[in-house]
Each structure stands twice: as structure tokens, then as C-alpha cells.
Tab-separated table of C-alpha atoms in Angstrom:
chain	number	residue	atom	x	y	z
A	12	MET	CA	-90.546	157.100	66.980
A	13	GLN	CA	-89.375	153.853	67.966
A	14	MET	CA	-92.492	153.416	70.145
A	15	LYS	CA	-94.658	154.113	66.967
A	16	GLN	CA	-92.291	151.894	64.680
A	17	LYS	CA	-93.348	149.342	67.227
A	18	MET	CA	-97.329	150.016	67.052
A	19	TYR	CA	-96.843	149.701	63.691
A	20	GLU	CA	-94.991	146.158	63.788
A	21	MET	CA	-97.269	145.135	66.115
A	22	TYR	CA	-100.670	146.037	63.715
A	23	LYS	CA	-99.225	144.850	61.099
A	24	GLY	CA	-97.716	141.315	62.512
A	25	THR	CA	-102.125	141.142	63.776
A	26	VAL	CA	-102.929	141.569	60.438
A	27	GLU	CA	-100.667	138.873	59.107
A	28	ARG	CA	-101.488	136.533	61.430
A	29	VAL	CA	-105.572	136.768	61.189
A	30	THR	CA	-104.681	136.959	56.864
A	31	GLY	CA	-103.710	134.134	54.461
A	32	PRO	CA	-100.918	134.123	51.891
A	33	ARG	CA	-101.565	135.626	48.462
A	34	THR	CA	-101.943	132.774	45.997
A	35	VAL	CA	-103.691	134.924	43.360
A	36	SER	CA	-101.128	135.819	40.491
A	37	ALA	CA	-101.152	139.855	40.471
A	38	PHE	CA	-97.703	140.419	39.561
A	39	LEU	CA	-98.588	142.761	36.326
A	40	GLU	CA	-101.385	144.279	37.882
A	41	LYS	CA	-99.931	145.921	41.346
A	42	GLY	CA	-96.254	145.018	41.271
A	43	VAL	CA	-97.014	142.071	43.986
A	44	LEU	CA	-96.231	138.938	44.349
A	45	SER	CA	-98.259	135.594	45.399
A	46	VAL	CA	-95.825	133.566	47.941
A	47	PRO	CA	-95.707	130.608	44.831
A	48	GLU	CA	-94.239	133.826	42.457
A	49	PHE	CA	-91.129	135.008	45.410
A	50	ILE	CA	-90.579	131.330	45.579
A	51	LEU	CA	-90.491	130.665	41.817
A	52	ALA	CA	-88.713	134.236	41.393
A	53	GLY	CA	-86.418	132.773	44.337
A	54	ASP	CA	-85.220	129.678	42.286
A	55	ASN	CA	-84.534	131.395	39.349
A	56	LEU	CA	-82.326	133.720	41.132
A	57	VAL	CA	-80.200	131.159	43.177
A	58	SER	CA	-80.216	129.642	39.550
A	59	LYS	CA	-78.777	132.360	37.739
A	60	CYS	CA	-76.740	133.103	40.348
A	61	PRO	CA	-74.733	131.252	42.856
A	62	THR	CA	-73.338	134.087	44.971
A	63	TRP	CA	-77.792	133.620	46.344
A	64	SER	CA	-78.753	130.473	48.014
A	65	TRP	CA	-81.982	129.440	49.725
A	66	GLU	CA	-82.000	129.322	53.723
A	67	ALA	CA	-83.914	127.170	56.742
A	68	GLY	CA	-83.378	129.891	59.161
A	69	ASP	CA	-84.354	129.120	62.955
A	70	PRO	CA	-86.781	126.476	62.880
A	71	SER	CA	-88.856	128.895	65.364
A	72	LYS	CA	-89.577	131.303	63.496
A	73	ARG	CA	-90.171	129.624	59.943
A	74	LYS	CA	-93.335	130.185	57.956
A	75	SER	CA	-95.462	127.691	57.292
A	76	TYR	CA	-96.432	128.750	53.436
A	77	PHE	CA	-93.140	128.477	52.368
A	78	PRO	CA	-90.866	125.289	52.989
A	79	ALA	CA	-88.787	124.632	55.327
A	80	ASP	CA	-85.514	125.086	53.152
A	81	LYS	CA	-87.039	128.244	51.235
A	82	GLN	CA	-87.799	129.828	53.879
A	83	PHE	CA	-85.044	133.340	52.759
A	84	LEU	CA	-82.492	134.127	50.133
A	85	VAL	CA	-79.485	135.298	51.052
A	86	THR	CA	-76.006	136.286	49.587
A	87	ARG	CA	-73.015	136.684	52.392
A	88	ASN	CA	-69.004	138.543	52.253
A	89	VAL	CA	-70.790	141.402	50.126
A	90	PRO	CA	-67.557	143.817	50.036
A	91	CYS	CA	-68.598	147.798	49.965
A	92	LEU	CA	-65.274	149.418	49.711
A	93	ARG	CA	-66.880	153.142	50.313
A	94	ARG	CA	-68.512	155.307	51.927
A	95	VAL	CA	-72.005	156.048	50.520
A	96	VAL	CA	-71.200	160.139	51.753
A	97	SER	CA	-68.007	159.845	48.593
A	98	ILE	CA	-70.291	158.957	45.629
A	99	GLU	CA	-73.159	161.126	46.951
A	100	GLU	CA	-71.010	164.552	46.703
A	101	GLU	CA	-69.655	163.491	43.049
A	102	TYR	CA	-73.787	161.929	41.690
A	103	ASP	CA	-74.330	165.879	43.464
A	104	ALA	CA	-71.948	168.056	41.589
A	105	ALA	CA	-72.822	165.885	37.992
A	106	ARG	CA	-77.096	166.883	39.147
A	107	ALA	CA	-77.964	162.675	39.179
A	108	GLU	CA	-80.576	162.694	40.582
A	109	VAL	CA	-83.448	160.797	39.118
A	110	VAL	CA	-87.199	160.430	41.717
A	111	LEU	CA	-88.779	157.023	40.845
A	112	ASP	CA	-91.635	158.433	42.811
A	113	GLY	CA	-92.034	161.088	45.170
A	114	ASP	CA	-95.610	161.777	44.993
A	115	ASP	CA	-95.502	161.223	48.354
A	116	GLY	CA	-93.043	163.180	49.484
A	117	ASP	CA	-91.133	161.736	52.283
A	118	GLU	CA	-91.268	157.812	50.829
A	119	GLY	CA	-89.982	159.133	47.277
A	120	TRP	CA	-87.031	156.748	45.816
A	121	LEU	CA	-83.615	158.493	44.061
A	122	ALA	CA	-81.780	156.523	41.929
A	123	THR	CA	-78.181	157.476	41.890
A	124	HIS	CA	-76.446	156.101	39.539
A	125	GLY	CA	-75.340	159.455	37.795
A	126	VAL	CA	-77.751	159.945	34.923
A	127	GLU	CA	-78.977	162.911	34.314
A	128	ALA	CA	-82.354	164.315	35.894
A	129	SER	CA	-85.053	164.922	33.368
A	130	SER	CA	-87.235	168.314	33.941
A	131	SER	CA	-90.161	166.554	32.998
A	132	LYS	CA	-92.515	165.647	36.027
A	133	GLU	CA	-93.808	162.498	34.264
A	134	GLU	CA	-90.282	161.803	33.263
A	135	GLU	CA	-89.083	161.846	37.370
A	136	ASP	CA	-92.102	159.901	38.263
A	137	ILE	CA	-90.743	156.496	36.043
A	138	PRO	CA	-87.831	154.662	36.417
A	139	SER	CA	-84.589	155.340	34.002
A	140	MET	CA	-84.662	152.150	31.773
A	141	ASP	CA	-81.077	152.937	30.718
A	142	THR	CA	-79.740	153.605	34.843
A	143	LEU	CA	-81.639	150.270	35.515
A	144	ASP	CA	-79.562	148.550	33.021
A	145	ILE	CA	-83.667	146.305	31.969
A	146	GLY	CA	-83.218	144.048	28.940
A	147	LYS	CA	-79.794	144.015	28.008
A	148	ALA	CA	-78.133	140.274	27.972
A	149	GLU	CA	-74.605	140.707	30.102
A	150	GLU	CA	-72.226	138.066	31.504
A	151	ILE	CA	-72.234	137.590	34.666
A	152	LYS	CA	-70.406	139.810	36.785
A	153	SER	CA	-68.205	138.153	39.763
A	154	ILE	CA	-67.255	140.048	42.319
A	155	PRO	CA	-64.604	142.850	41.705
A	156	SER	CA	-61.039	141.129	42.978
A	157	TYR	CA	-60.930	144.209	45.643
A	158	PHE	CA	-58.043	141.754	47.600
A	159	GLY	CA	-55.835	141.795	45.269
A	160	THR	CA	-52.065	142.755	45.955
A	161	GLY	CA	-52.870	146.312	45.169
A	162	GLU	CA	-50.349	148.584	43.494
A	163	LYS	CA	-46.846	147.860	42.978
A	164	GLN	CA	-43.808	149.136	45.190
A	165	ASP	CA	-40.793	150.135	43.233
A	166	GLU	CA	-38.678	147.830	42.435
A	167	GLU	CA	-35.652	149.746	43.887
A	168	GLU	CA	-35.704	150.625	47.390
A	169	ASP	CA	-33.139	153.814	48.402
A	170	ILE	CA	-30.548	152.012	49.603
A	171	PRO	CA	-28.429	153.705	51.944
A	172	ASP	CA	-24.511	153.892	50.873
A	173	MET	CA	-22.484	152.643	53.122
A	174	ASP	CA	-19.282	154.633	52.008
A	175	THR	CA	-21.310	157.353	53.961
A	176	TYR	CA	-20.782	155.630	57.527
A	177	GLU	CA	-17.867	155.808	59.664
A	178	ASP	CA	-16.956	152.583	61.372
A	179	THR	CA	-16.224	153.704	65.202
A	180	GLY	CA	-16.213	150.191	66.156
A	181	ASP	CA	-19.485	150.281	68.449
A	182	ASN	CA	-22.271	148.361	68.418
A	183	SER	CA	-24.412	149.238	70.886
A	184	ALA	CA	-27.865	149.458	69.608
A	185	THR	CA	-28.182	153.470	70.904
A	186	ASN	CA	-25.206	154.134	67.948
A	187	GLN	CA	-27.653	152.297	65.292
A	188	PRO	CA	-28.168	154.339	61.417
A	189	SER	CA	-31.414	155.745	61.329
A	190	TYR	CA	-32.845	153.815	58.367
A	191	PHE	CA	-33.268	150.946	60.970
A	192	ILE	CA	-36.159	152.789	62.032
A	193	ALA	CA	-39.331	151.693	60.703
A	194	GLU	CA	-42.275	154.317	59.816
A	195	GLU	CA	-45.299	153.230	60.554
A	196	PRO	CA	-47.885	153.695	57.164
A	197	GLU	CA	-50.319	156.966	56.693
A	198	ASP	CA	-53.872	155.303	57.369
A	199	ASP	CA	-55.322	157.343	54.442
A	200	ASN	CA	-53.380	154.744	52.009
A	201	ILE	CA	-54.758	151.675	53.652
A	202	LEU	CA	-58.240	150.150	51.911
A	203	ARG	CA	-60.719	149.715	54.610
A	204	THR	CA	-62.956	147.099	53.309
A	205	ARG	CA	-66.470	146.634	55.190
A	206	THR	CA	-68.459	143.179	54.046
A	207	TYR	CA	-72.158	142.509	54.457
A	208	ASP	CA	-74.580	139.744	54.172
A	209	ILE	CA	-77.656	140.750	52.032
A	210	SER	CA	-80.955	138.503	52.358
A	211	ILE	CA	-84.202	138.458	51.490
A	212	THR	CA	-87.272	137.840	53.301
A	213	TYR	CA	-91.040	138.028	51.632
A	214	ASP	CA	-93.632	140.101	53.282
A	215	LYS	CA	-96.735	138.967	54.315
A	216	TYR	CA	-98.334	142.133	54.608
A	217	PHE	CA	-97.280	144.377	51.571
A	218	GLN	CA	-96.587	141.141	48.780
A	219	THR	CA	-93.354	142.060	47.889
A	220	PRO	CA	-89.424	141.313	48.792
A	221	ARG	CA	-87.817	142.981	51.519
A	222	VAL	CA	-84.276	143.676	51.470
A	223	TRP	CA	-82.356	143.080	54.684
A	224	LEU	CA	-78.729	144.041	55.878
A	225	THR	CA	-76.066	143.144	58.738
A	226	GLY	CA	-72.414	144.457	57.987
A	227	TYR	CA	-69.032	144.208	59.009
A	228	ASP	CA	-65.955	145.941	59.494
A	229	GLU	CA	-62.513	144.618	58.081
A	230	SER	CA	-61.459	143.171	61.224
A	231	GLY	CA	-64.749	140.604	60.690
A	232	MET	CA	-67.098	142.742	63.214
A	233	PRO	CA	-70.480	143.401	63.317
A	234	LEU	CA	-71.005	146.929	62.244
A	235	GLU	CA	-73.527	148.619	64.896
A	236	GLY	CA	-76.386	150.613	63.048
A	237	GLU	CA	-75.320	154.168	62.549
A	238	LEU	CA	-72.069	152.965	60.863
A	239	MET	CA	-74.136	150.773	58.647
A	240	PHE	CA	-76.180	154.213	57.666
A	241	GLU	CA	-72.930	154.649	56.496
A	242	ASP	CA	-73.362	152.680	53.334
A	243	ILE	CA	-76.746	153.487	52.836
A	244	SER	CA	-78.273	156.531	50.812
A	245	GLN	CA	-79.047	159.288	53.155
A	246	ASP	CA	-82.080	159.855	51.874
A	247	HIS	CA	-83.228	156.513	53.068
A	248	ALA	CA	-81.375	155.920	56.069
A	249	HIS	CA	-83.724	156.498	59.413
A	250	LYS	CA	-86.611	156.913	56.608
A	251	SER	CA	-87.272	154.179	54.532
A	252	VAL	CA	-84.338	152.329	55.853
A	253	THR	CA	-84.278	150.960	59.853
A	254	ILE	CA	-83.235	149.209	62.262
A	255	GLU	CA	-85.085	145.503	63.208
A	256	ASP	CA	-84.508	142.407	64.412
A	257	HIS	CA	-84.753	139.693	61.585
A	258	PRO	CA	-87.779	137.685	61.211
A	259	HIS	CA	-86.158	134.262	60.487
A	260	LEU	CA	-82.725	134.858	62.579
A	261	TYR	CA	-81.813	135.563	65.961
A	262	GLY	CA	-78.906	137.852	66.952
A	263	GLU	CA	-77.301	140.852	65.969
A	264	LYS	CA	-79.827	143.301	64.598
A	265	HIS	CA	-80.464	144.129	60.350
A	266	ALA	CA	-80.725	147.096	58.841
A	267	SER	CA	-83.845	146.841	56.952
A	268	VAL	CA	-85.294	148.174	53.529
A	269	HIS	CA	-88.631	149.477	54.419
A	270	PRO	CA	-91.327	147.722	51.748
A	271	CYS	CA	-93.846	149.670	51.932
A	272	ARG	CA	-92.899	151.496	48.480
A	273	HIS	CA	-91.853	148.909	46.553
A	274	ALA	CA	-94.827	147.506	44.864
A	275	ALA	CA	-95.598	150.988	43.294
A	276	VAL	CA	-92.130	151.335	42.323
A	277	MET	CA	-92.443	147.587	40.685
A	278	LYS	CA	-95.635	148.560	38.728
A	279	LYS	CA	-94.300	151.662	37.072
A	280	ILE	CA	-90.332	149.752	36.314
A	281	ILE	CA	-93.109	146.875	34.280
A	282	ASP	CA	-95.778	149.366	32.720
A	283	VAL	CA	-92.169	150.516	31.766
A	284	LEU	CA	-90.682	147.671	29.936
A	285	VAL	CA	-94.841	146.689	28.645
A	286	SER	CA	-94.382	149.667	26.630
A	287	ARG	CA	-91.400	149.230	25.440
A	288	GLY	CA	-93.459	145.225	24.165
A	289	VAL	CA	-91.386	143.584	26.674
A	290	GLU	CA	-93.679	140.918	28.474
A	291	PRO	CA	-92.292	140.850	31.937
A	292	GLU	CA	-91.875	136.864	33.240
A	293	VAL	CA	-92.512	136.850	37.261
A	294	ASP	CA	-89.600	134.480	37.290
A	295	LYS	CA	-87.261	137.768	36.903
A	296	TYR	CA	-89.187	140.169	39.669
A	297	LEU	CA	-86.108	139.294	41.623
A	298	PHE	CA	-83.621	140.645	39.172
A	299	ILE	CA	-85.063	143.540	38.747
A	300	PHE	CA	-86.324	144.141	42.178
A	301	LEU	CA	-82.863	144.120	42.503
A	302	LYS	CA	-81.709	146.524	39.850
A	303	PHE	CA	-83.637	149.136	41.937
A	304	MET	CA	-82.623	148.836	44.630
A	305	ALA	CA	-79.148	149.540	44.327
A	306	SER	CA	-80.575	152.740	44.510
A	307	VAL	CA	-80.513	152.403	48.183
A	308	ILE	CA	-77.392	150.691	48.771
A	309	PRO	CA	-74.949	151.864	45.690
A	310	THR	CA	-71.985	150.707	46.965
A	311	ILE	CA	-72.578	147.218	48.074
A	312	GLU	CA	-71.374	145.176	45.223
A	313	TYR	CA	-73.875	142.882	45.515
A	314	ASP	CA	-73.861	140.166	41.770
A	315	TYR	CA	-77.474	141.465	40.953
A	316	THR	CA	-76.499	141.619	36.693
A	317	MET	CA	-76.015	138.256	34.746
A	318	ASP	CA	-77.098	136.836	31.676
A	319	PHE	CA	-80.675	136.394	30.726
A	320	ASP	CA	-83.958	137.908	29.333
A	321	LEU	CA	-86.586	139.793	31.436
A	322	GLY	CA	-89.446	138.583	28.681
A	323	SER	CA	-89.946	137.696	25.653
A	324	SER	CA	-90.449	141.231	22.657
A	325	SER	CA	-93.935	141.272	21.285
A	326	SER	CA	-93.965	141.443	17.799
């Protein structure tokens, strides 16, 4: 599998080197972005959602067709409170899988958001707008205060009754009463919060955004690849999500959501919006993109919902 992936990346890199970047818009027709459109959509994301910012990355990995200070987008220290398996069990119980695109079998996307599965194949092949919350104006949602004080302990602790103890005059440590002995709390009662840095690059070959993840445990230590897979939908782990080097950074490996189906899924979403009388605007592309990306990383609480209109409704 690794050899096959390396051969594919070599082929993909060769094609990218000999072909120029897309400069003509095909947003509505194919669900892809040109380089200027990606920059426009990135500027809008940063403007509407301050948790995101442009980054320059390592100078040696700079792409000449992007501004030096706008090589990729990033948001950092995003909390991840639960492992995916816990919510997938809940969704399975509720029969809540919605197929966004399953025509290719192994490349299907699943939106696990607690929406009942459709009985019609035609309905299964298009994303649910209710699932994606598209077209609804909402206030910016800041990341919840997960690091608060938690539940309050009882104000009154069990205080030992001094009358129950007999004064023997012996103050040695061996005769200290048992209530001075501290007990370690149960590990099951401790919330262990992981955090993630999420970045979005432009994939020149597929002409779409590409998401990259690097995770950290509760002590701030980088997560190994297998541990990051615990926070990725198991329908995508090891299949449409792989561990690779970041195209703009050196250092630890990143989990990457493969972009081979991004354009097809985005095209379906755009078609649904158009059928509802909405004219999608290209600068809103990344907002829509991050909505459907939540099906892959449903427990990573990145801030992707903000107050904006996807486009104007035709009269």
C-alpha cells in the first residue's frame, strides 16, 4: 500500500510540475476552484472567522503561483473531546448514515450527523441540506468553554467527628487516622481533551482544497498516526485519509483527507443549491467545503459556522 501511494504521489507530482495552475473558473460546472478563487475564498474565510489565518509555511516549499504570505490556511488548538467510535455507535443505533456520493463504492462519502437515511437511491446520492445547515444565517460559534471548572463538588464534605477519636497521646505517623489518606481519582472521570491544528491547502492536481490534520494529546505531545485515526470517521480512516508529509511544512506527519472526490461532492451540493433558487458565490466555497468535511472529522470542533449568506436567491 505504501509503495502504491508513493508511486501515485510521484506521478501526481510530475503532472503538477508540467502543467500550469487553473486560472479559468469552473466553480459551478465542475465544483473546482482556480487559484484566484481559492485565494478569494480564503480571504473571506479569514475575514468572517478569525480562528482561521493565512500562513507562509517553509520558504523552500513555497508555491510560486500563490502570494508568499498566503500559501495555506490554518486554525490551531481546536478541541476534540470524544473519540469517533463513541458517536458512530450512537449514529448506527439511530440509523443515521446519509450517503453523499457512493457511486464508486470505495470512494463514497458518509455524512454522520444524525439524519435518518433516505429510502431512495436518488436521495442518497445528494447531500442533505438539513444535514449541512446550508443557507441558514447563524451567529459565529466560538469554541465552547471545554476547559471550564466542570461540575461543582458538594460544598459540604464529610467531616470526621472528632468525638469518635480517642486521644492516646501518641502522635507518631503510624497512628494517624485513616481520613488523612488521599485517594487517587478514577481515570474514567477525567476528561482528556485532545487538540488539533487543521490546515487547508490548494491541491493543484485536483483543483480543490485539501485538509491536513495534526493532533496533540492532553499533555501537548504530538499524536501518532494510529491515534489520530481514532478521531476520523472509520469509513474514511486508512482509505480516503492517509498519513503524509505536509506540502508546506517540515516536521511531524499529518493526516490528510484525500481530495479525489471533493469536486464531485461539491458539484452535487452546488446543484442542490441551484435547484433551490440559490446562486452560490465562489467566495463562500470554503464555508460549504468545511460543512461537508465534518462527516470525516465529526468530533473535531473547528469553528466553521458563521453569519453569512451563501448566495442570492433568484426571484
